[in-house]
Amino acid sequence: MTDLLRPAAPAPRRRARPTATTQDVLAAAVGAVPGGADRPGQRAMALAIAEAVATGEHLLAQAGTGTGKSLAYLAPALLQDGPVVVSTATLALQSQLVDHDLPRLADAVRPLLGRRPTFAVLKGRHHYLCLARLEASSEDEPGGTLFDAPGPAGGTKWLGEAGRLGRQVQRLREWATETAVGDRDELDPGVDDQAWRLVSMPSRECVGASRCAFGDECFAEASRARAREADIVVTNHSLLAADMMAGGNIIPPHQLLIIDEAHELAERVSSAAQAELTPDLVERAARRIRPHAPGGAYEALAEAGGALAASLGQTPAGRLVEGLPPALREACTLLDSATRGALEDLGDIKADDGDAVAKKSAKAGLDELSDTAQRLLAGDEHDVAWVERPEFTGSTRQALVVAPLSVAGTLGSRLYIERTVVATSATLTLGGRFDTVARSLGLPVDADRAGAPSDGDGPGWRSLDVGSPFDYPKQGILYVAAHLPRPTASGLADPAGEELLRLVGALGGRTLGLFSSRKAAQQAAELVRARTELPVLLQGEEALPLLVRRFRAEPATCLFGVMSLWQGVDVPGDSCQLVVIDRLPFPRPDEPLAAARSAAVDAAGGSGFASVSVPIAAIRLAQGVGRLIRSGSDKGVVAVLDSRLETARGYGAFLRQSLPPFWYTTDAAVAHGALRRLATG
């Protein structure tokens, strides 16, 4: 539903306050977990959240692996008035909360609260089946959206593609008569993204429930209604970002917001504020407007799309430091003019128009193109623009992209309004301080007392580090191969490859290899396969969930991959006793946003490398290292094949201080000996 058509949001619900305390609820929750036991860090975090709600002071809470932070924040959340919103960065954590933690917790606290607490999942509108678009997707309907799908131009190949999409849409039609919630994640087996786009509705294209023939049956509206009535609403950072930018009209009114995986929030908000122009987007907008706008709207858009494709083809990939080059500026000007003309031709969309859904979809696409073209032409100093090309991204897309240089100001002015915010993660301190992450989240920091909240303007907040119940010095070793040469060229250097072989051979597999590039991961896999008998799983050769399941189940296996393996992979036990990291995960020089942010700091007289690149590397490294110890009985070695972690003055020590306190060594013999003992253990 559009913002203008959405009814005023109700005030948070009031209910009788239970007499149970946070400690009572937490104790009941822990007692319901098999093998559950009192954890001082978990208790301290729960009590700190309860105090934050009472005082209205925001809280940054670092909780190391094994703390049980989900129960630590859910326990006090159940004692609050109205819905409490929990936002996560990953689907894995969202599923863990909804499928496991919340059902168990709701059953456990029912005797204390006198009722069973309720919870709901809230996702973006495009995650739900849209009955209006499904109705319009029939192949035999004039103007049906099935043929909006981009595909090879002409020929039997395109006819086959259309047939494949038609079969998937037909299966979605059958599913629509069976599903109660219309959530894509419940469709098994699923359909591809191209087919799903034909039957889902982005928020900008929705005509609103009151103007839609299927408004009373809308799955997305039903999900929002359930969320308004729930005690706990679980959502994601992307929808939280959209809610902030829409003035708080998506997520139900609430007084407590808990942000789990908070180290990811700033980048997710930045992604939500990002926009792009591609020839495919222009072509799709032209096809959608053609049946509804007389005159030359289609031809003007097609001409603008051609100009965009040509200008992208002749512009080098990367950041546009000096603004739009002439060819791209001309293409954006043409596109701005074409979209304005098409919108005029389209005119007003009347509620009783039989083509209202299709016209609204066409208008939304045109609005988005027009807004993005004007944003790029304006060249705001707070925006960063860059060109993506196939050789830059490894995909087939060409795009002109624009994103904000920083979202700290947006977060500072919109995130903390009329609610208490608790931000938590296992990695909120960098170099032992909260200040870097606090600034990225828009919180004021006292420059004279690094890591301390500011006494000046801005949201009041405090920080808490409850540590981890794991005994890191006894459970794990951090080994830095300081004897290796400093890494230079991309890929896996020969000395690093030989060290990898020695480490993997000493343990006999059971290795998670985290690599800085796909090239390095492939080289490592080829090397281990050629020189050992160990089975090697390589990211990209099969679906990632299947690879992780095989890694858990098959002894003596190695799993090698890139950045998506650095967080979210949870393999406790003997299956993963060695984590190898090939190099420090600094952002690449051609990462446009990181490069622009670094340049801005340099221009202001600071060090962009220290302020931007090092914190990014610290968070990534901490996430990767955190894959090793996942339970109180785990043991193993983290091996970093980048000597700079030991030898680099300044940032080497900073990065080590950002990691769990493993027993530290640069002695290869010590690391190899420990692995051999684990192998025979």
Phi, psi and omega in degrees: 000135179291160183299321184290333182266349184285131178295158180301138182287139179288157176291155178306140181292147174250139175220163180298131181289130177288157179277348179294150177259171177302319180294324177297312182296317180296318180298319178295320180294316180295323180294337180274350180271128178304124181074014182294145181213157178297131178238117184305319180295320178297316180295317180298321180292316180299316180292324178294323178293317177301320179292321179298320178296319182293323184266343184078010180270133180287157188225131167256119184236110174272127181228111183294165179307136179094354180291327188080048187292334179299311177292329180297325179265335179287327181300305178291335181297325183289349180261007184264159175283141175070181181290146171251134183258130175245122181248133180238162179266332187241150176295329181299314180290321178301316179294321178300317180294312188282323185270337186234298189296310185291317177301317180296317180294318181299318178293321185292323187264358181305315178298327181287319186267347182078011178195164177267117179300151181250157179212158182211155176257135178237120180238172177295154184305326184289352176281349186249147175297133177256115183293328179293316179289325177299318179297325182276356187268005178295137183296332186265009175268133175300133178074013179301150186280353181303321184273006168286342185295127179292145179197180178302140184287116172070177172081170183293334179298318178292324177297320177295321178297316179298322178296319178297315178296321179299320179294320179293320179295322178297321177294324176294326176298317180293320179296326182299332180278350184251326188286145177265336186240341177070019181278128182304326183295344179267358180276116183221120357288160184277183174240164182283168185300323182297317179291319181296324179300333181287341185236011177240163187231109172299152184304322184292340184261354184285134180278349181100143184300324183290340182252002185255138179297338181252018184303321181288342182252006189296125180293320181295317178295323178296323179294323178290324178295319177297321180296323181295335182262353186275156174282320179237128176247120180259123180226195183229163185299325181295317179289325175299318178297316179298322179296318178298318183285340179265009178079023177077033184256009183250307181276140182301152176304138184205159181251349179225124177242124177250121182253103176272157186053045188295339178296345180267348192297313185301318180291326178291322176293319177300318178296322180293331180270002181275147177222160182210158172240130175225153176303324179296319179297319179293318179298318180295319178297321179295317180295322182290327183278338188305315181286348191245348184233114178288170178089207189260024183300314182298313182296320180294320178292319178298320178296317179296320178297320177295319179295321179295315180299317181294318182290325176294323181295334182255004180256128179300145177294148177125185185288141178266085188294322184264019182088186182292129172291161187308316183295318179290323177297318179296319180296318179294322177296316177300317182293318178301315179295318181294319180291322177298316179296319180294321179295323176295317179296323181293321178070194181286146178259116183273149184298327183268010179287127180296337179258024187301318182297312181295320180292319178297320178298316179296317181296318180298317178298318179294317179302316182295317178297317181296314180300317182292318179299316180293323178297317179292320180292327180293328178059046179302136181294344179269003177252155175238131179242145178206164179251131172253134178229163181308318182288346181270323186253345185080003179249189181262001188276148169242131185209148169251118191241145176224138181212158180289143177297323180211148176246008181301319179296318177299314179295316181300326184267343186239334187285327193256013185281124171055033174200156173269133182247128173246117179252126184223153179186165173280348183227077174251340177259135176239126186063025179084007183231155179269352194297320183296311180292322179301314179298319181295335179267008176080019179263141180286142181233137178287116183296334182274346180227080187310130178089356181259145175300149180283149175271358184267210182290157178116168182300137176284136183206163172218168184235157180210131174243110184268003176070205181219147177285353182282146177265080188302317181298332180268335184269336186212159178240134169259111181251123176251123182282074186293343181280347182283150176293153179301130180294139181236279183293159178292159182094185183262115180292153182303314179299321178293322178297319179294321178295321177301315179299318180296318181293310181297320180294323180296323181270331184082044179097217180052041189240131171258114180260119181252115188243153185280347181209157177296324179299315180295319179297318179294318179297319179296316179298316180297321182294311182293322178295323183283328189254355179222173175262007185286139175288136181237126174260130184241125178305133182104337179278336174214170177300140186301315179302323179293318178299317181294319178298318179294321179298319178294321191272332188257119181293155176063024181262147173250141175238119181245139179194190185244206198303327181292346175274347186288342176215153177088351177269120185240102182231079178287163176094195187284350182294334180228100179239002176218123173247122180249129178242122189285324179203162179298132189276058173293151175296146179292150179301336181263013171283109192302312184293315179299318180296319180292318179294321178296317179297323180295320178294317178302316182295333180274003177097004179261194177249108179297324180297313182289324186273334185244301187292317183294314177299321177299315179296322182297315180295314180298317181295317179297321178296317180294313179299327181294352178289342189283302186261108183244353177210169183291345181256357181291147174219151178169192185229135166258124180244120178254118185269028180238109186296342183296336178297335176260320192267337184289125178289139177085280189286336177299313179293321179301315181295319180295324179290344180272358184256161173302153187280063175295161170292129192253137176207153171245010183269112182299322182298323179296313181295314181296320179296318179297320179293321178295323178293321176297322182296327182261357190293000000 
